[in-house]
Amino acid sequence: MTSSCPWHTNPTAVNRRPVPDRDLILAMKAQANTFVLGTRKSNLALIQTGHVADDLRLLHNSLPPSQEEDEEEEGTPKDNGNGGIPYTFSIESMTTVGDRNQTTPLHLLSPYSSTQPAKSLWTDELEARLMNGHFDMLIHSLKDVPTVLKDGCEIGCMVKRHDPRDALVIKDGLPYKSLDELPDGSVVGTGSVRRVAQLKRAYPNLKFEDMRGNLNTRFSKLDNPESPFSALILAMSGLSRLGMAHRVVSALEAPVLMHAVGQGALAVEIRSDDMRTRNCLRGLGHWPTEWTCGAERGCLRVLEGGCSVPVGVESEIVELDENDLENLDGMEDPYRDEDEIALKEDSPMLHFSGLIDIKPTTRPSTPTFSKNALPPLRKRFAKLTLSACVTATDGSRHVLYEPKSVLVRSYRQAEKFGEDVARQLRKMGASEILDEINRVRKERERQDLERAIQRSKALEEEKEMMGRVEGAKAEVIA
């Protein structure tokens, strides 16, 4: 008996069929309006992916309110614009290398290669399945996504950002409500070098130790009466999504602790040439989130940062009316005279962010990306603010840049502003901090390689010795 799933085989079947190739998989999904969402196998990742799947189902399998009323009055059956075939969104998860390594501190994690940041440990295996057609989209916590994606992949959209701040969680039974109240020598757990670096400056009297693992594991370690930990620093958004916001005693924000790039936001990664999934995602993205996170990621990219680099950011965006441009009120307009490359049908989807003219009565499933036409575009203006810092891992050095707000007209200009902020940070001394971090990491990689070579030699010597013993004849002594 063969498997009922067309892209799997049954290893016990006598008449096994080969796994269909990529083109056949995609063709079968297109006929059924089926999309598979891939994610990591953590509780938080699954919950986040479930929210995105629910939003997509609501977007594609229901009508805008005005059309629902019209069709109810006419007595006609409801049509979701898909020829009567509903969209289906299933979720599949997998464990990544980053999930399996729960012991190495994040700032010491080695990348797969010198050109890939350590963040790729959480995305590489998922992206492989995306590219072969098994997954149609990947749902990530944006802060885990490398700023440079693999060829053939792109971020299709970002959903509305949750609270990006960090949160303080106190050991069950302790009365403290802030870091200021913790006694000298108290141990605070976190898996983030960014948090440790910044908090060491503000609280030199406290001890910060690495703690990784899923949320249940961390809470068990914290609340264990025998553990040394008095508190944890976690992302506010993750706690909220997991229904654990009641454990938060206070939020941490600038100037004490600037949050991570992309923290609180979810990204949907797709294949760059997948027009079907592009059309599916239209209407899901939240352009203020995309523009602010684009600026943050542009900054991090120039700083060559991964999840292990202590970069903190704060960003804010306010939409402006065209009439507001007559008085910029101290806001700079550095990109006014710069000509952007014209958008094409195969331009990265985020380049359309905030510019696609989506009318309330437009069906989200109406194709807007095709090889022959672009979606209708509009003008948009926004005031963007971005501050960023780079801090030495021991807290001894700290570079902070808080430029004036700028006027931006697109995602690309927001991203460019982030890149400009990073270049200024480097001029102010951030380069020296980042160079030291890279030196420490490379030294660790060298030591790891030496240990691996020694283990390999020892194993070969052991095999050789066992071979000599097995080939020898035993001498019988009377």
PDB file of C-alpha atoms in Angstrom, residues 233-365:
ATOM      1  CA  ILE A 233      15.680  38.751  30.450  1.00  0.00           C
ATOM      2  CA  LEU A 234      13.356  37.654  27.642  1.00  0.00           C
ATOM      3  CA  ALA A 235      11.586  39.221  24.665  1.00  0.00           C
ATOM      4  CA  MET A 236       8.263  40.798  25.563  1.00  0.00           C
ATOM      5  CA  SER A 237       6.688  39.638  22.294  1.00  0.00           C
ATOM      6  CA  GLY A 238       7.551  35.970  22.833  1.00  0.00           C
ATOM      7  CA  LEU A 239       6.154  35.954  26.354  1.00  0.00           C
ATOM      8  CA  SER A 240       2.955  37.584  25.142  1.00  0.00           C
ATOM      9  CA  ARG A 241       2.453  35.132  22.283  1.00  0.00           C
ATOM     10  CA  LEU A 242       2.976  32.196  24.647  1.00  0.00           C
ATOM     11  CA  GLY A 243       0.509  33.564  27.192  1.00  0.00           C
ATOM     12  CA  MET A 244       3.256  34.177  29.770  1.00  0.00           C
ATOM     13  CA  ALA A 245       3.051  37.984  29.944  1.00  0.00           C
ATOM     14  CA  HIS A 246       1.884  37.715  33.563  1.00  0.00           C
ATOM     15  CA  ARG A 247       5.445  36.771  34.554  1.00  0.00           C
ATOM     16  CA  VAL A 248       6.801  40.143  33.381  1.00  0.00           C
ATOM     17  CA  VAL A 249       7.563  42.506  36.263  1.00  0.00           C
ATOM     18  CA  SER A 250       8.902  45.381  34.145  1.00  0.00           C
ATOM     19  CA  ALA A 251       9.799  46.281  30.561  1.00  0.00           C
ATOM     20  CA  LEU A 252      13.358  47.263  29.682  1.00  0.00           C
ATOM     21  CA  GLU A 253      13.965  49.975  27.106  1.00  0.00           C
ATOM     22  CA  ALA A 254      16.360  52.755  26.084  1.00  0.00           C
ATOM     23  CA  PRO A 255      18.568  54.155  27.420  1.00  0.00           C
ATOM     24  CA  VAL A 256      19.143  51.090  29.661  1.00  0.00           C
ATOM     25  CA  LEU A 257      18.546  48.427  27.005  1.00  0.00           C
ATOM     26  CA  MET A 258      17.932  48.956  23.278  1.00  0.00           C
ATOM     27  CA  HIS A 259      16.162  46.033  21.621  1.00  0.00           C
ATOM     28  CA  ALA A 260      17.434  43.641  18.939  1.00  0.00           C
ATOM     29  CA  VAL A 261      17.094  44.255  15.220  1.00  0.00           C
ATOM     30  CA  GLY A 262      13.715  42.954  14.089  1.00  0.00           C
ATOM     31  CA  GLN A 263      12.625  41.913  17.585  1.00  0.00           C
ATOM     32  CA  GLY A 264       8.870  41.428  17.899  1.00  0.00           C
ATOM     33  CA  ALA A 265       8.323  41.083  14.133  1.00  0.00           C
ATOM     34  CA  LEU A 266       7.552  37.991  12.056  1.00  0.00           C
ATOM     35  CA  ALA A 267       8.911  37.532   8.539  1.00  0.00           C
ATOM     36  CA  VAL A 268       7.492  35.392   5.737  1.00  0.00           C
ATOM     37  CA  GLU A 269      10.285  34.062   3.508  1.00  0.00           C
ATOM     38  CA  ILE A 270       9.490  32.864  -0.022  1.00  0.00           C
ATOM     39  CA  ARG A 271      11.166  31.829  -3.262  1.00  0.00           C
ATOM     40  CA  SER A 272      12.000  34.923  -5.300  1.00  0.00           C
ATOM     41  CA  ASP A 273      10.419  33.577  -8.492  1.00  0.00           C
ATOM     42  CA  ASP A 274       7.227  32.275  -6.868  1.00  0.00           C
ATOM     43  CA  MET A 275       4.500  34.575  -8.256  1.00  0.00           C
ATOM     44  CA  ARG A 276       1.759  32.354  -6.846  1.00  0.00           C
ATOM     45  CA  THR A 277       2.921  32.857  -3.263  1.00  0.00           C
ATOM     46  CA  ARG A 278       3.567  36.555  -3.883  1.00  0.00           C
ATOM     47  CA  ASN A 279      -0.053  37.006  -4.894  1.00  0.00           C
ATOM     48  CA  CYS A 280      -1.135  35.012  -1.856  1.00  0.00           C
ATOM     49  CA  LEU A 281       0.765  37.337   0.499  1.00  0.00           C
ATOM     50  CA  ARG A 282      -0.585  40.590  -0.929  1.00  0.00           C
ATOM     51  CA  GLY A 283      -2.527  42.324   1.820  1.00  0.00           C
ATOM     52  CA  LEU A 284      -0.805  40.448   4.665  1.00  0.00           C
ATOM     53  CA  GLY A 285       2.236  42.687   5.176  1.00  0.00           C
ATOM     54  CA  HIS A 286       2.303  45.723   7.487  1.00  0.00           C
ATOM     55  CA  TRP A 287       4.282  48.481   5.781  1.00  0.00           C
ATOM     56  CA  PRO A 288       5.236  50.487   8.959  1.00  0.00           C
ATOM     57  CA  THR A 289       6.770  47.289  10.373  1.00  0.00           C
ATOM     58  CA  GLU A 290       8.524  46.558   7.085  1.00  0.00           C
ATOM     59  CA  TRP A 291      10.003  50.053   6.762  1.00  0.00           C
ATOM     60  CA  THR A 292      11.253  50.305  10.358  1.00  0.00           C
ATOM     61  CA  CYS A 293      12.627  46.755  10.320  1.00  0.00           C
ATOM     62  CA  GLY A 294      14.144  47.430   6.906  1.00  0.00           C
ATOM     63  CA  ALA A 295      16.072  50.346   8.401  1.00  0.00           C
ATOM     64  CA  GLU A 296      17.200  48.197  11.351  1.00  0.00           C
ATOM     65  CA  ARG A 297      18.315  45.340   9.092  1.00  0.00           C
ATOM     66  CA  GLY A 298      20.106  47.719   6.742  1.00  0.00           C
ATOM     67  CA  CYS A 299      22.065  48.993   9.741  1.00  0.00           C
ATOM     68  CA  LEU A 300      22.914  45.473  10.915  1.00  0.00           C
ATOM     69  CA  ARG A 301      23.953  44.357   7.442  1.00  0.00           C
ATOM     70  CA  VAL A 302      26.580  47.104   7.157  1.00  0.00           C
ATOM     71  CA  LEU A 303      27.808  46.279  10.658  1.00  0.00           C
ATOM     72  CA  GLU A 304      28.176  42.660   9.465  1.00  0.00           C
ATOM     73  CA  GLY A 305      26.190  41.467  12.430  1.00  0.00           C
ATOM     74  CA  GLY A 306      24.609  38.138  13.223  1.00  0.00           C
ATOM     75  CA  CYS A 307      22.635  37.142  16.305  1.00  0.00           C
ATOM     76  CA  SER A 308      25.922  37.174  18.190  1.00  0.00           C
ATOM     77  CA  VAL A 309      26.782  40.857  17.677  1.00  0.00           C
ATOM     78  CA  PRO A 310      25.789  43.327  20.421  1.00  0.00           C
ATOM     79  CA  VAL A 311      23.809  45.781  18.281  1.00  0.00           C
ATOM     80  CA  GLY A 312      20.819  47.539  19.833  1.00  0.00           C
ATOM     81  CA  VAL A 313      18.259  49.685  18.020  1.00  0.00           C
ATOM     82  CA  GLU A 314      15.195  51.865  18.550  1.00  0.00           C
ATOM     83  CA  SER A 315      12.999  52.915  15.621  1.00  0.00           C
ATOM     84  CA  GLU A 316       9.754  54.775  14.998  1.00  0.00           C
ATOM     85  CA  ILE A 317       7.771  55.728  11.907  1.00  0.00           C
ATOM     86  CA  VAL A 318       4.943  58.226  11.364  1.00  0.00           C
ATOM     87  CA  GLU A 319       3.049  58.510   8.084  1.00  0.00           C
ATOM     88  CA  LEU A 320       2.850  62.021   6.630  1.00  0.00           C
ATOM     89  CA  ASP A 321       0.433  63.715   4.294  1.00  0.00           C
ATOM     90  CA  GLU A 322       1.882  65.340   1.198  1.00  0.00           C
ATOM     91  CA  ASN A 323       0.841  68.710   2.629  1.00  0.00           C
ATOM     92  CA  ASP A 324       3.080  68.090   5.660  1.00  0.00           C
ATOM     93  CA  LEU A 325       6.153  68.231   3.445  1.00  0.00           C
ATOM     94  CA  GLU A 326       5.992  72.020   3.239  1.00  0.00           C
ATOM     95  CA  ASN A 327       7.332  72.221   6.796  1.00  0.00           C
ATOM     96  CA  LEU A 328       9.807  69.472   7.680  1.00  0.00           C
ATOM     97  CA  ASP A 329      10.328  70.932  11.186  1.00  0.00           C
ATOM     98  CA  GLY A 330      13.927  69.812  11.695  1.00  0.00           C
ATOM     99  CA  MET A 331      13.484  66.576   9.745  1.00  0.00           C
ATOM    100  CA  GLU A 332      16.092  65.883   7.089  1.00  0.00           C
ATOM    101  CA  ASP A 333      15.359  64.823   3.503  1.00  0.00           C
ATOM    102  CA  PRO A 334      18.625  63.188   2.361  1.00  0.00           C
ATOM    103  CA  TYR A 335      17.121  61.034  -0.412  1.00  0.00           C
ATOM    104  CA  ARG A 336      15.026  63.665  -2.203  1.00  0.00           C
ATOM    105  CA  ASP A 337      17.197  63.834  -5.304  1.00  0.00           C
ATOM    106  CA  GLU A 338      18.142  60.163  -5.496  1.00  0.00           C
ATOM    107  CA  ASP A 339      16.606  58.197  -8.367  1.00  0.00           C
ATOM    108  CA  GLU A 340      15.550  54.701  -7.398  1.00  0.00           C
ATOM    109  CA  ILE A 341      15.675  51.888  -9.903  1.00  0.00           C
ATOM    110  CA  ALA A 342      12.235  51.448 -11.415  1.00  0.00           C
ATOM    111  CA  LEU A 343      10.209  48.567 -10.022  1.00  0.00           C
ATOM    112  CA  LYS A 344       9.784  45.500 -12.207  1.00  0.00           C
ATOM    113  CA  GLU A 345       7.595  42.433 -11.830  1.00  0.00           C
ATOM    114  CA  ASP A 346      10.564  40.471 -10.469  1.00  0.00           C
ATOM    115  CA  SER A 347      11.772  43.167  -8.057  1.00  0.00           C
ATOM    116  CA  PRO A 348      12.022  41.967  -4.429  1.00  0.00           C
ATOM    117  CA  MET A 349       8.553  42.002  -2.937  1.00  0.00           C
ATOM    118  CA  LEU A 350       9.548  44.289  -0.071  1.00  0.00           C
ATOM    119  CA  HIS A 351      10.431  46.969  -2.616  1.00  0.00           C
ATOM    120  CA  PHE A 352       6.663  47.236  -3.209  1.00  0.00           C
ATOM    121  CA  SER A 353       6.040  47.633   0.545  1.00  0.00           C
ATOM    122  CA  GLY A 354       3.574  50.411   1.297  1.00  0.00           C
ATOM    123  CA  LEU A 355       3.362  51.397  -2.371  1.00  0.00           C
ATOM    124  CA  ILE A 356       0.801  48.895  -3.677  1.00  0.00           C
ATOM    125  CA  ASP A 357      -2.568  50.609  -3.925  1.00  0.00           C
ATOM    126  CA  ILE A 358      -4.880  48.191  -2.102  1.00  0.00           C
ATOM    127  CA  LYS A 359      -8.498  49.356  -2.101  1.00  0.00           C
ATOM    128  CA  PRO A 360     -10.889  48.090   0.619  1.00  0.00           C
ATOM    129  CA  THR A 361     -13.093  46.320  -1.949  1.00  0.00           C
ATOM    130  CA  THR A 362     -10.228  44.605  -3.757  1.00  0.00           C
ATOM    131  CA  ARG A 363     -10.177  40.855  -3.330  1.00  0.00           C
ATOM    132  CA  PRO A 364      -6.795  39.880  -1.805  1.00  0.00           C
ATOM    133  CA  SER A 365      -6.629  36.894  -4.155  1.00  0.00           C
TER     134      SER A 365
END
